[in-house]
Amino acid sequence: PYHQSPVSTHLSQKKASTDPHTMAAMATTASSLLKTSFSGVRLPAAARTPSCVATPRAGAICNSISSSTPPYDLNAFKFSPIKESIVSREMTRRYMTDMITYADTDVVIVGAGSAGLSCAYELSKDPSISIAIIEQSVSPGGGAWLGGQLFSAMVVRKPAHLFLDELNIEYDEQEDYVVIKHAALFTSTVMSRLLARPNVKLFNAVAVEDLIVKENRVAGVVTNWALVSMNHDTQSCMDPNVMEAKVVVSSCGHDGPFGATGVKRLQDIGMIQAVPGMKALDMNTAEDAIVRLTREVVPGMIVTGMEVAEIDGAPRMGPTFGAMMISGQKAAHLALKALGRPNGIDGTLKNVTPALHPEMILAATNNGDIVDA
Ligand code: AHZ
């Protein structure tokens, strides 16, 4: 492990950007940025006008830079002052308020991979449902930042492209499947749409260590900071916290250091008999099986995504992601059904207003507030 200074981190993040506007902006302003002190006082440096390479594409980039100049003076830049303690209080108050609010919630989703995020997105369309997403990693997204073998493209078999259409994600269309140019485009888009919604809270860097079970029904989760969970062997007695939920959705992925934790715990406590583990790869069988077998495995707990393959000994599909999206959507509708809300499983959603898009129906049921702007 190594520690980057904020400056080098900032620079490497800049370097990592492939957005053409950002890259062009970097190229044209790099020399002046390097000659500017951090307090915003510009150090002596020759003023430089951005120059455009004489190609139509570069011309377009230059024009868009000049028309989107930031609304402040980059040469004499200064932030409004702030007291350090205010920053601390703003974060602490909000986080603690969220912990109090979500200590008892409608749905807890464990694992923010492609299945968990798809489930959360679908569920969050019903503004009356409160959703807490618990993700042990600092970075939510699970395996959905890349395609297979760490390649970029994400293959999604039809008809799961309809989910991408809803999210407005561009893809390259083939006969029976589509390809998103980078998996991160899917993951960042679904996440941004989801996290903007008022009925959703993501607790990342938090691990689910156990389940709350009452009268043979899963009634919530037992949580801890993920870094604490990883250190139970080195420190003694670091007790966890709890979060009650009417429904728990487990989307912990296949077995691994932090994988299949929900179903493995169900087996430990005797609520299910076996977790045979996923079988060898067969894309066609696997994707249909994952969607078909997405279900409430024990009262109060729905399993979605690759964790389903662990419990049922279904094959893995490798790098095709359509089943993760549709399994997540199915889990959301199973949760809505369990909560007595209109859903796509028992047909009650259709009965509400068949002519409307489900998002609109659900939004309309809550005093006309449309949360999905
Ligand atoms: O960190 C995990 C990951 O982000 C998180 N997670 C697991 N256990 C947890 C716990 N507490 C909190 N106890 C936990 N978080 O769950 C997330 C699982 O995401 P994933 O991408 O691994 O699973 P998925 O089912 O959403 O997507 C699977 C994608 C795969 S794997 C695969 C193959 O191997 O063949 N093919 C596909 C499409």
Coordinates of C-alpha atoms and ligand atoms in Angstrom, one line a residue:
P1 CA 0.0 0.0 0.0
Y2 CA 1.2 3.5 -0.7
H3 CA -0.3 6.9 0.2
Q4 CA -0.7 9.5 -2.5
S5 CA -0.7 13.1 -1.4
P6 CA -3.9 15.0 -2.2
V7 CA -2.1 16.7 -4.9
S8 CA -0.9 13.6 -6.7
T9 CA -4.3 12.0 -6.2
H10 CA -5.9 15.0 -7.7
L11 CA -3.5 14.9 -10.7
S12 CA -3.9 11.2 -11.2
Q13 CA -7.7 11.5 -11.1
K14 CA -7.4 14.2 -13.7
K15 CA -5.1 12.0 -15.7
A16 CA -7.5 9.1 -15.6
S17 CA -10.3 11.1 -17.2
T18 CA -11.1 10.2 -20.8
D19 CA -13.8 12.7 -21.3
P20 CA -12.7 14.7 -24.4
H21 CA -13.8 18.0 -22.9
T22 CA -11.9 17.4 -19.7
M23 CA -8.8 16.3 -21.6
A24 CA -8.9 19.3 -23.9
A25 CA -9.4 21.6 -20.9
M26 CA -6.4 19.9 -19.2
A27 CA -4.3 20.4 -22.2
T28 CA -5.1 24.1 -22.6
T29 CA -4.9 25.0 -18.9
A30 CA -2.3 22.7 -17.6
S31 CA 0.6 25.2 -17.7
S32 CA -1.4 27.9 -15.9
L33 CA -2.7 25.5 -13.3
L34 CA 0.8 24.3 -12.4
K35 CA 1.9 27.9 -12.0
T36 CA -1.0 28.8 -9.6
S37 CA -0.6 28.5 -5.8
F38 CA -3.1 26.7 -3.7
S39 CA -4.4 29.8 -2.0
G40 CA -5.6 30.9 -5.3
V41 CA -2.9 33.6 -5.9
R42 CA -1.7 33.4 -9.4
L43 CA 2.0 33.1 -9.7
P44 CA 3.8 35.0 -12.5
A45 CA 3.2 33.1 -15.7
A46 CA 2.6 34.2 -19.2
A47 CA -1.1 34.4 -20.1
R48 CA -2.0 31.8 -22.6
T49 CA -4.9 31.7 -25.0
P50 CA -6.2 28.2 -25.8
S51 CA -5.2 27.2 -29.3
C52 CA -7.3 24.9 -31.4
V53 CA -5.9 22.2 -33.7
A54 CA -7.2 22.8 -37.1
T55 CA -9.5 19.8 -37.4
P56 CA -13.3 19.9 -37.3
R57 CA -13.4 17.7 -34.2
A58 CA -10.8 19.8 -32.3
G59 CA -12.5 22.9 -33.4
A60 CA -15.7 21.7 -31.8
I61 CA -13.9 20.9 -28.5
C62 CA -12.3 24.4 -28.4
N63 CA -15.7 26.1 -29.0
S64 CA -17.3 24.1 -26.3
I65 CA -14.6 25.0 -23.8
S66 CA -14.9 28.7 -24.5
S67 CA -18.6 28.6 -24.3
S68 CA -18.5 26.8 -20.9
T69 CA -16.0 28.9 -19.1
P70 CA -16.5 28.4 -15.3
P71 CA -18.5 31.3 -13.7
Y72 CA -15.5 32.4 -11.5
D73 CA -12.1 33.9 -12.1
L74 CA -9.7 31.1 -12.5
N75 CA -6.7 33.5 -12.3
A76 CA -7.6 35.0 -8.9
F77 CA -9.6 32.2 -7.4
K78 CA -10.6 32.1 -3.7
F79 CA -13.2 30.0 -1.8
S80 CA -15.6 31.6 0.7
P81 CA -14.1 30.9 4.2
I82 CA -15.4 28.0 6.3
K83 CA -14.8 26.8 9.9
E84 CA -13.4 23.3 10.1
S85 CA -15.8 22.3 12.8
I86 CA -18.7 23.2 10.5
V87 CA -17.5 20.7 7.9
S88 CA -17.3 18.0 10.6
R89 CA -20.8 18.8 12.0
E90 CA -22.4 18.8 8.5
M91 CA -21.1 15.3 7.8
T92 CA -21.7 13.9 11.3
R93 CA -25.2 15.3 11.8
R94 CA -26.4 13.9 8.4
Y95 CA -24.8 10.5 8.9
M96 CA -26.2 10.1 12.4
T97 CA -29.6 11.3 11.3
D98 CA -29.5 8.7 8.5
M99 CA -28.6 6.0 11.0
I100 CA -31.5 7.0 13.2
T101 CA -33.9 7.2 10.3
Y102 CA -32.8 3.9 8.8
A103 CA -32.5 2.0 12.1
D104 CA -36.0 0.7 11.2
T105 CA -36.6 0.7 7.5
D106 CA -38.8 -1.0 4.8
V107 CA -36.1 -2.7 2.8
V108 CA -32.4 -3.3 3.5
I109 CA -30.4 -4.3 0.4
V110 CA -27.2 -6.0 1.2
G111 CA -24.6 -5.6 -1.5
A112 CA -24.4 -2.8 -4.1
G113 CA -23.3 -4.8 -7.2
S114 CA -25.2 -4.8 -10.5
A115 CA -28.1 -6.8 -9.0
G116 CA -28.4 -4.8 -5.7
L117 CA -28.2 -1.5 -7.5
S118 CA -30.8 -2.6 -10.1
C119 CA -33.1 -3.8 -7.3
A120 CA -32.7 -0.5 -5.4
Y121 CA -33.3 1.6 -8.5
E122 CA -36.6 -0.3 -9.2
L123 CA -37.7 -0.2 -5.6
S124 CA -37.0 3.5 -5.2
K125 CA -39.6 4.4 -7.8
D126 CA -42.1 3.9 -5.0
P127 CA -41.5 7.0 -2.9
S128 CA -43.3 5.5 0.1
I129 CA -40.7 2.8 0.5
S130 CA -37.5 3.6 2.5
I131 CA -34.4 1.7 1.3
A132 CA -31.0 1.3 2.9
I133 CA -28.2 -0.2 0.9
I134 CA -25.4 -1.7 2.8
E135 CA -22.1 -2.2 0.9
Q136 CA -19.0 -3.4 2.6
S137 CA -16.7 -1.8 0.1
V138 CA -15.8 1.9 0.0
S139 CA -16.8 1.8 -3.6
P140 CA -20.2 0.5 -4.5
G141 CA -20.7 -1.3 -7.8
G142 CA -19.4 -4.8 -7.0
G143 CA -18.0 -6.4 -10.1
A144 CA -19.8 -4.1 -12.5
W145 CA -17.1 -1.6 -13.1
L146 CA -15.6 -3.8 -15.7
G147 CA -16.6 -6.5 -18.2
G148 CA -15.0 -10.0 -18.3
Q149 CA -11.3 -10.4 -17.7
L150 CA -11.1 -6.7 -16.6
F151 CA -12.1 -5.6 -20.1
S152 CA -14.2 -2.5 -20.4
A153 CA -17.3 -3.4 -22.4
M154 CA -20.4 -4.8 -20.8
V155 CA -22.5 -7.3 -22.7
V156 CA -26.3 -7.3 -21.9
R157 CA -28.6 -9.8 -23.4
K158 CA -32.0 -8.7 -24.7
P159 CA -34.6 -7.9 -23.4
A160 CA -32.6 -6.4 -20.5
H161 CA -31.7 -3.5 -22.9
L162 CA -35.1 -2.1 -21.9
F163 CA -33.7 -1.4 -18.5
L164 CA -30.8 0.5 -20.2
D165 CA -33.3 2.4 -22.3
E166 CA -35.1 3.5 -19.1
L167 CA -31.8 4.7 -17.7
N168 CA -30.9 6.4 -21.0
I169 CA -27.7 4.4 -21.4
E170 CA -26.3 4.2 -24.9
Y171 CA -25.2 0.9 -26.3
D172 CA -24.1 -0.7 -29.5
E173 CA -27.1 -2.8 -30.7
Q174 CA -26.6 -6.4 -32.0
E175 CA -29.4 -8.9 -32.8
D176 CA -29.9 -10.6 -29.5
Y177 CA -27.7 -8.5 -27.2
V178 CA -26.3 -5.0 -26.7
V179 CA -22.9 -3.8 -25.7
I180 CA -22.2 -0.8 -23.5
K181 CA -18.9 0.7 -24.3
H182 CA -17.8 0.7 -20.7
A183 CA -19.3 -1.2 -17.7
A184 CA -18.7 1.9 -15.6
L185 CA -21.2 3.8 -17.7
F186 CA -23.9 1.5 -16.6
T187 CA -22.8 1.4 -13.0
S188 CA -22.3 5.1 -12.6
T189 CA -25.6 5.9 -14.3
V190 CA -27.8 3.6 -12.3
M191 CA -26.0 4.8 -9.1
S192 CA -26.4 8.5 -9.9
R193 CA -30.1 8.0 -10.7
L194 CA -30.7 6.0 -7.6
L195 CA -28.7 8.0 -5.1
A196 CA -30.4 11.2 -6.0
R197 CA -33.7 9.8 -4.8
P198 CA -34.9 10.9 -1.4
N199 CA -36.0 7.5 -0.2
V200 CA -32.6 5.8 -0.6
K201 CA -29.5 5.8 1.6
L202 CA -26.3 4.1 0.7
F203 CA -24.2 3.0 3.7
N204 CA -20.9 2.1 2.1
A205 CA -17.9 0.8 4.0
V206 CA -20.4 -0.9 6.2
A207 CA -20.6 -4.7 6.3
V208 CA -23.5 -6.9 7.2
E209 CA -22.1 -9.4 9.7
D210 CA -25.3 -11.3 10.6
L211 CA -29.1 -11.3 10.3
I212 CA -31.8 -10.4 12.8
V213 CA -34.1 -13.5 12.9
K214 CA -37.3 -13.5 14.9
E215 CA -39.8 -16.4 14.9
N216 CA -38.1 -17.9 11.9
R217 CA -38.4 -14.7 9.9
V218 CA -35.5 -12.5 8.8
A219 CA -36.2 -9.1 10.4
G220 CA -33.1 -7.1 9.7
V221 CA -29.4 -7.0 9.6
V222 CA -26.5 -6.8 12.0
T223 CA -23.9 -4.2 10.8
N224 CA -20.4 -3.0 11.5
W225 CA -17.9 -0.8 9.8
A226 CA -16.3 -3.0 7.2
L227 CA -12.9 -2.2 8.5
V228 CA -14.0 -3.4 11.9
S229 CA -15.4 -6.6 10.4
M230 CA -12.1 -7.3 8.8
N231 CA -10.3 -7.0 12.1
H232 CA -12.3 -9.2 14.4
D233 CA -9.2 -11.5 14.5
T234 CA -6.9 -8.8 15.6
Q235 CA -9.0 -6.9 18.2
S236 CA -11.3 -8.3 20.8
C237 CA -15.0 -7.6 21.3
M238 CA -16.0 -5.0 18.7
D239 CA -19.8 -5.4 18.9
P240 CA -22.0 -4.6 16.0
N241 CA -25.0 -2.4 15.4
V242 CA -28.4 -3.4 14.0
M243 CA -30.9 -2.3 11.4
E244 CA -34.4 -3.6 11.5
A245 CA -36.2 -4.1 8.1
K246 CA -39.5 -5.4 6.9
V247 CA -37.7 -7.1 4.0
V248 CA -34.0 -7.9 3.5
V249 CA -32.8 -8.3 -0.1
S250 CA -29.5 -10.2 -0.2
S251 CA -27.4 -9.4 -3.3
C252 CA -23.9 -10.4 -2.0
G253 CA -22.7 -12.0 -5.2
H254 CA -21.0 -15.4 -5.5
D255 CA -18.7 -16.9 -2.9
G256 CA -15.5 -15.0 -2.1
P257 CA -14.0 -13.0 0.8
F258 CA -17.2 -10.9 0.9
G259 CA -19.6 -13.0 -1.1
A260 CA -22.7 -15.0 -0.6
T261 CA -22.7 -13.9 3.0
G262 CA -26.5 -13.9 3.3
V263 CA -27.2 -17.4 2.2
K264 CA -24.1 -18.8 4.0
R265 CA -25.5 -17.3 7.2
L266 CA -28.9 -18.8 6.5
Q267 CA -27.3 -22.2 6.2
D268 CA -25.2 -21.7 9.4
I269 CA -28.4 -21.0 11.4
G270 CA -30.3 -23.9 9.8
M271 CA -32.9 -21.8 7.9
I272 CA -31.8 -23.4 4.6
Q273 CA -30.3 -26.8 4.2
A274 CA -27.4 -26.3 1.8
V275 CA -25.4 -23.8 -0.2
P276 CA -24.0 -26.0 -3.0
G277 CA -22.3 -23.1 -4.7
M278 CA -22.5 -22.0 -8.3
K279 CA -21.8 -24.5 -11.1
A280 CA -19.6 -24.1 -14.2
L281 CA -20.3 -21.5 -16.8
D282 CA -23.3 -21.8 -19.2
M283 CA -24.6 -18.4 -20.2
N284 CA -27.9 -19.5 -21.6
T285 CA -28.9 -21.7 -18.7
A286 CA -27.4 -19.4 -16.1
E287 CA -29.1 -16.1 -16.9
D288 CA -32.6 -17.6 -17.2
A289 CA -32.1 -19.6 -14.0
I290 CA -31.0 -16.6 -12.0
V291 CA -34.1 -14.6 -12.9
R292 CA -36.4 -17.7 -12.4
L293 CA -34.9 -18.6 -9.0
T294 CA -34.9 -15.0 -7.7
R295 CA -37.3 -15.3 -4.8
E296 CA -38.0 -15.0 -1.1
V297 CA -35.9 -17.9 0.1
V298 CA -37.0 -17.7 3.7
P299 CA -39.6 -15.4 5.2
G300 CA -38.4 -11.9 5.1
M301 CA -35.3 -12.5 2.9
I302 CA -35.2 -12.2 -0.9
V303 CA -32.1 -13.3 -2.8
T304 CA -31.0 -11.8 -6.1
G305 CA -28.1 -11.7 -8.5
M306 CA -25.2 -14.3 -8.4
E307 CA -26.0 -15.2 -4.8
V308 CA -29.0 -17.0 -6.2
A309 CA -26.6 -19.4 -8.1
E310 CA -24.9 -20.2 -4.8
I311 CA -28.0 -21.3 -3.1
D312 CA -29.4 -23.3 -6.0
G313 CA -26.2 -24.7 -7.6
A314 CA -27.1 -22.9 -10.8
P315 CA -24.4 -22.3 -13.4
R316 CA -22.5 -19.0 -13.6
M317 CA -22.9 -16.8 -16.7
G318 CA -19.6 -15.1 -16.7
P319 CA -19.5 -11.6 -18.2
T320 CA -23.2 -11.1 -19.3
F321 CA -25.1 -8.8 -17.1
G322 CA -28.7 -8.8 -18.2
A323 CA -29.8 -11.4 -15.6
M324 CA -28.3 -9.2 -12.8
M325 CA -30.6 -6.3 -13.9
I326 CA -33.8 -8.3 -14.4
S327 CA -33.2 -10.4 -11.2
G328 CA -32.7 -7.1 -9.3
Q329 CA -36.0 -5.8 -10.8
K330 CA -37.8 -9.0 -9.9
A331 CA -36.4 -8.8 -6.3
A332 CA -37.7 -5.3 -6.1
H333 CA -41.2 -6.4 -7.1
L334 CA -41.1 -9.3 -4.7
A335 CA -40.2 -6.8 -2.0
L336 CA -43.1 -4.5 -3.0
K337 CA -45.4 -7.5 -2.9
A338 CA -44.2 -8.5 0.6
L339 CA -44.8 -4.9 1.6
G340 CA -48.4 -4.9 0.2
R341 CA -47.5 -2.3 -2.4
P342 CA -48.5 -2.4 -6.1
N343 CA -46.1 -4.6 -7.9
G344 CA -45.4 -6.5 -11.1
I345 CA -45.5 -9.9 -9.6
D346 CA -49.2 -10.3 -8.7
G347 CA -50.5 -7.9 -11.3
T348 CA -51.5 -5.2 -8.8
L349 CA -49.4 -2.6 -10.6
K350 CA -51.3 -3.1 -13.8
N351 CA -54.6 -2.7 -11.9
V352 CA -53.5 0.7 -10.6
T353 CA -53.4 2.5 -14.0
P354 CA -52.5 0.2 -16.9
A355 CA -51.9 3.0 -19.3
L356 CA -49.2 4.8 -17.4
H357 CA -45.5 4.0 -17.0
P358 CA -45.0 2.3 -13.6
E359 CA -42.7 5.1 -12.5
M360 CA -45.6 7.5 -12.9
I361 CA -48.1 5.3 -11.2
L362 CA -45.9 4.8 -8.2
A363 CA -45.1 8.5 -8.0
A364 CA -48.7 9.4 -8.3
T365 CA -49.7 7.3 -5.3
N366 CA -47.7 9.6 -3.0
N367 CA -49.6 12.9 -3.1
G368 CA -48.6 13.5 -6.7
D369 CA -44.9 13.9 -5.9
I370 CA -42.8 12.7 -8.8
V371 CA -39.5 11.7 -7.4
D372 CA -37.8 10.6 -10.6
A373 CA -37.2 14.0 -12.1
Ligands
AHZ1 O1 -18.8 -6.0 -1.7 C1 -19.8 -6.9 -2.2 C2 -20.2 -6.5 -3.6 O2 -20.1 -5.1 -3.9 C3 -21.1 -6.8 -1.5 N1 -21.2 -7.6 -0.3 C4 -21.0 -8.9 -0.2 N2 -21.2 -9.3 1.1 C5 -21.5 -8.2 1.8 C6 -21.8 -8.0 3.2 N3 -22.0 -6.8 3.6 C7 -22.1 -5.7 2.7 N4 -21.8 -9.0 4.1 C8 -21.5 -7.1 1.0 N5 -21.8 -5.9 1.4 O3 -22.1 -7.3 -2.4 C9 -21.7 -6.9 -3.7 C10 -22.0 -8.0 -4.6 O4 -21.8 -7.5 -5.9 P1 -21.3 -8.5 -7.1 O5 -21.1 -7.6 -8.3 O6 -20.3 -9.4 -6.7 O7 -22.6 -9.4 -7.3 P2 -23.9 -9.3 -8.3 O8 -24.7 -10.5 -8.0 O9 -24.6 -8.0 -8.1 O10 -23.3 -9.4 -9.7 C11 -22.6 -10.5 -10.1 C12 -21.9 -10.2 -11.4 C13 -21.4 -11.5 -12.1 S1 -20.4 -12.6 -11.3 C14 -20.4 -13.6 -12.7 C15 -19.6 -14.9 -12.7 O11 -18.7 -15.0 -11.9 O12 -19.9 -15.7 -13.6 N6 -21.1 -13.1 -13.7 C16 -21.7 -11.9 -13.3 C17 -22.6 -11.2 -14.3

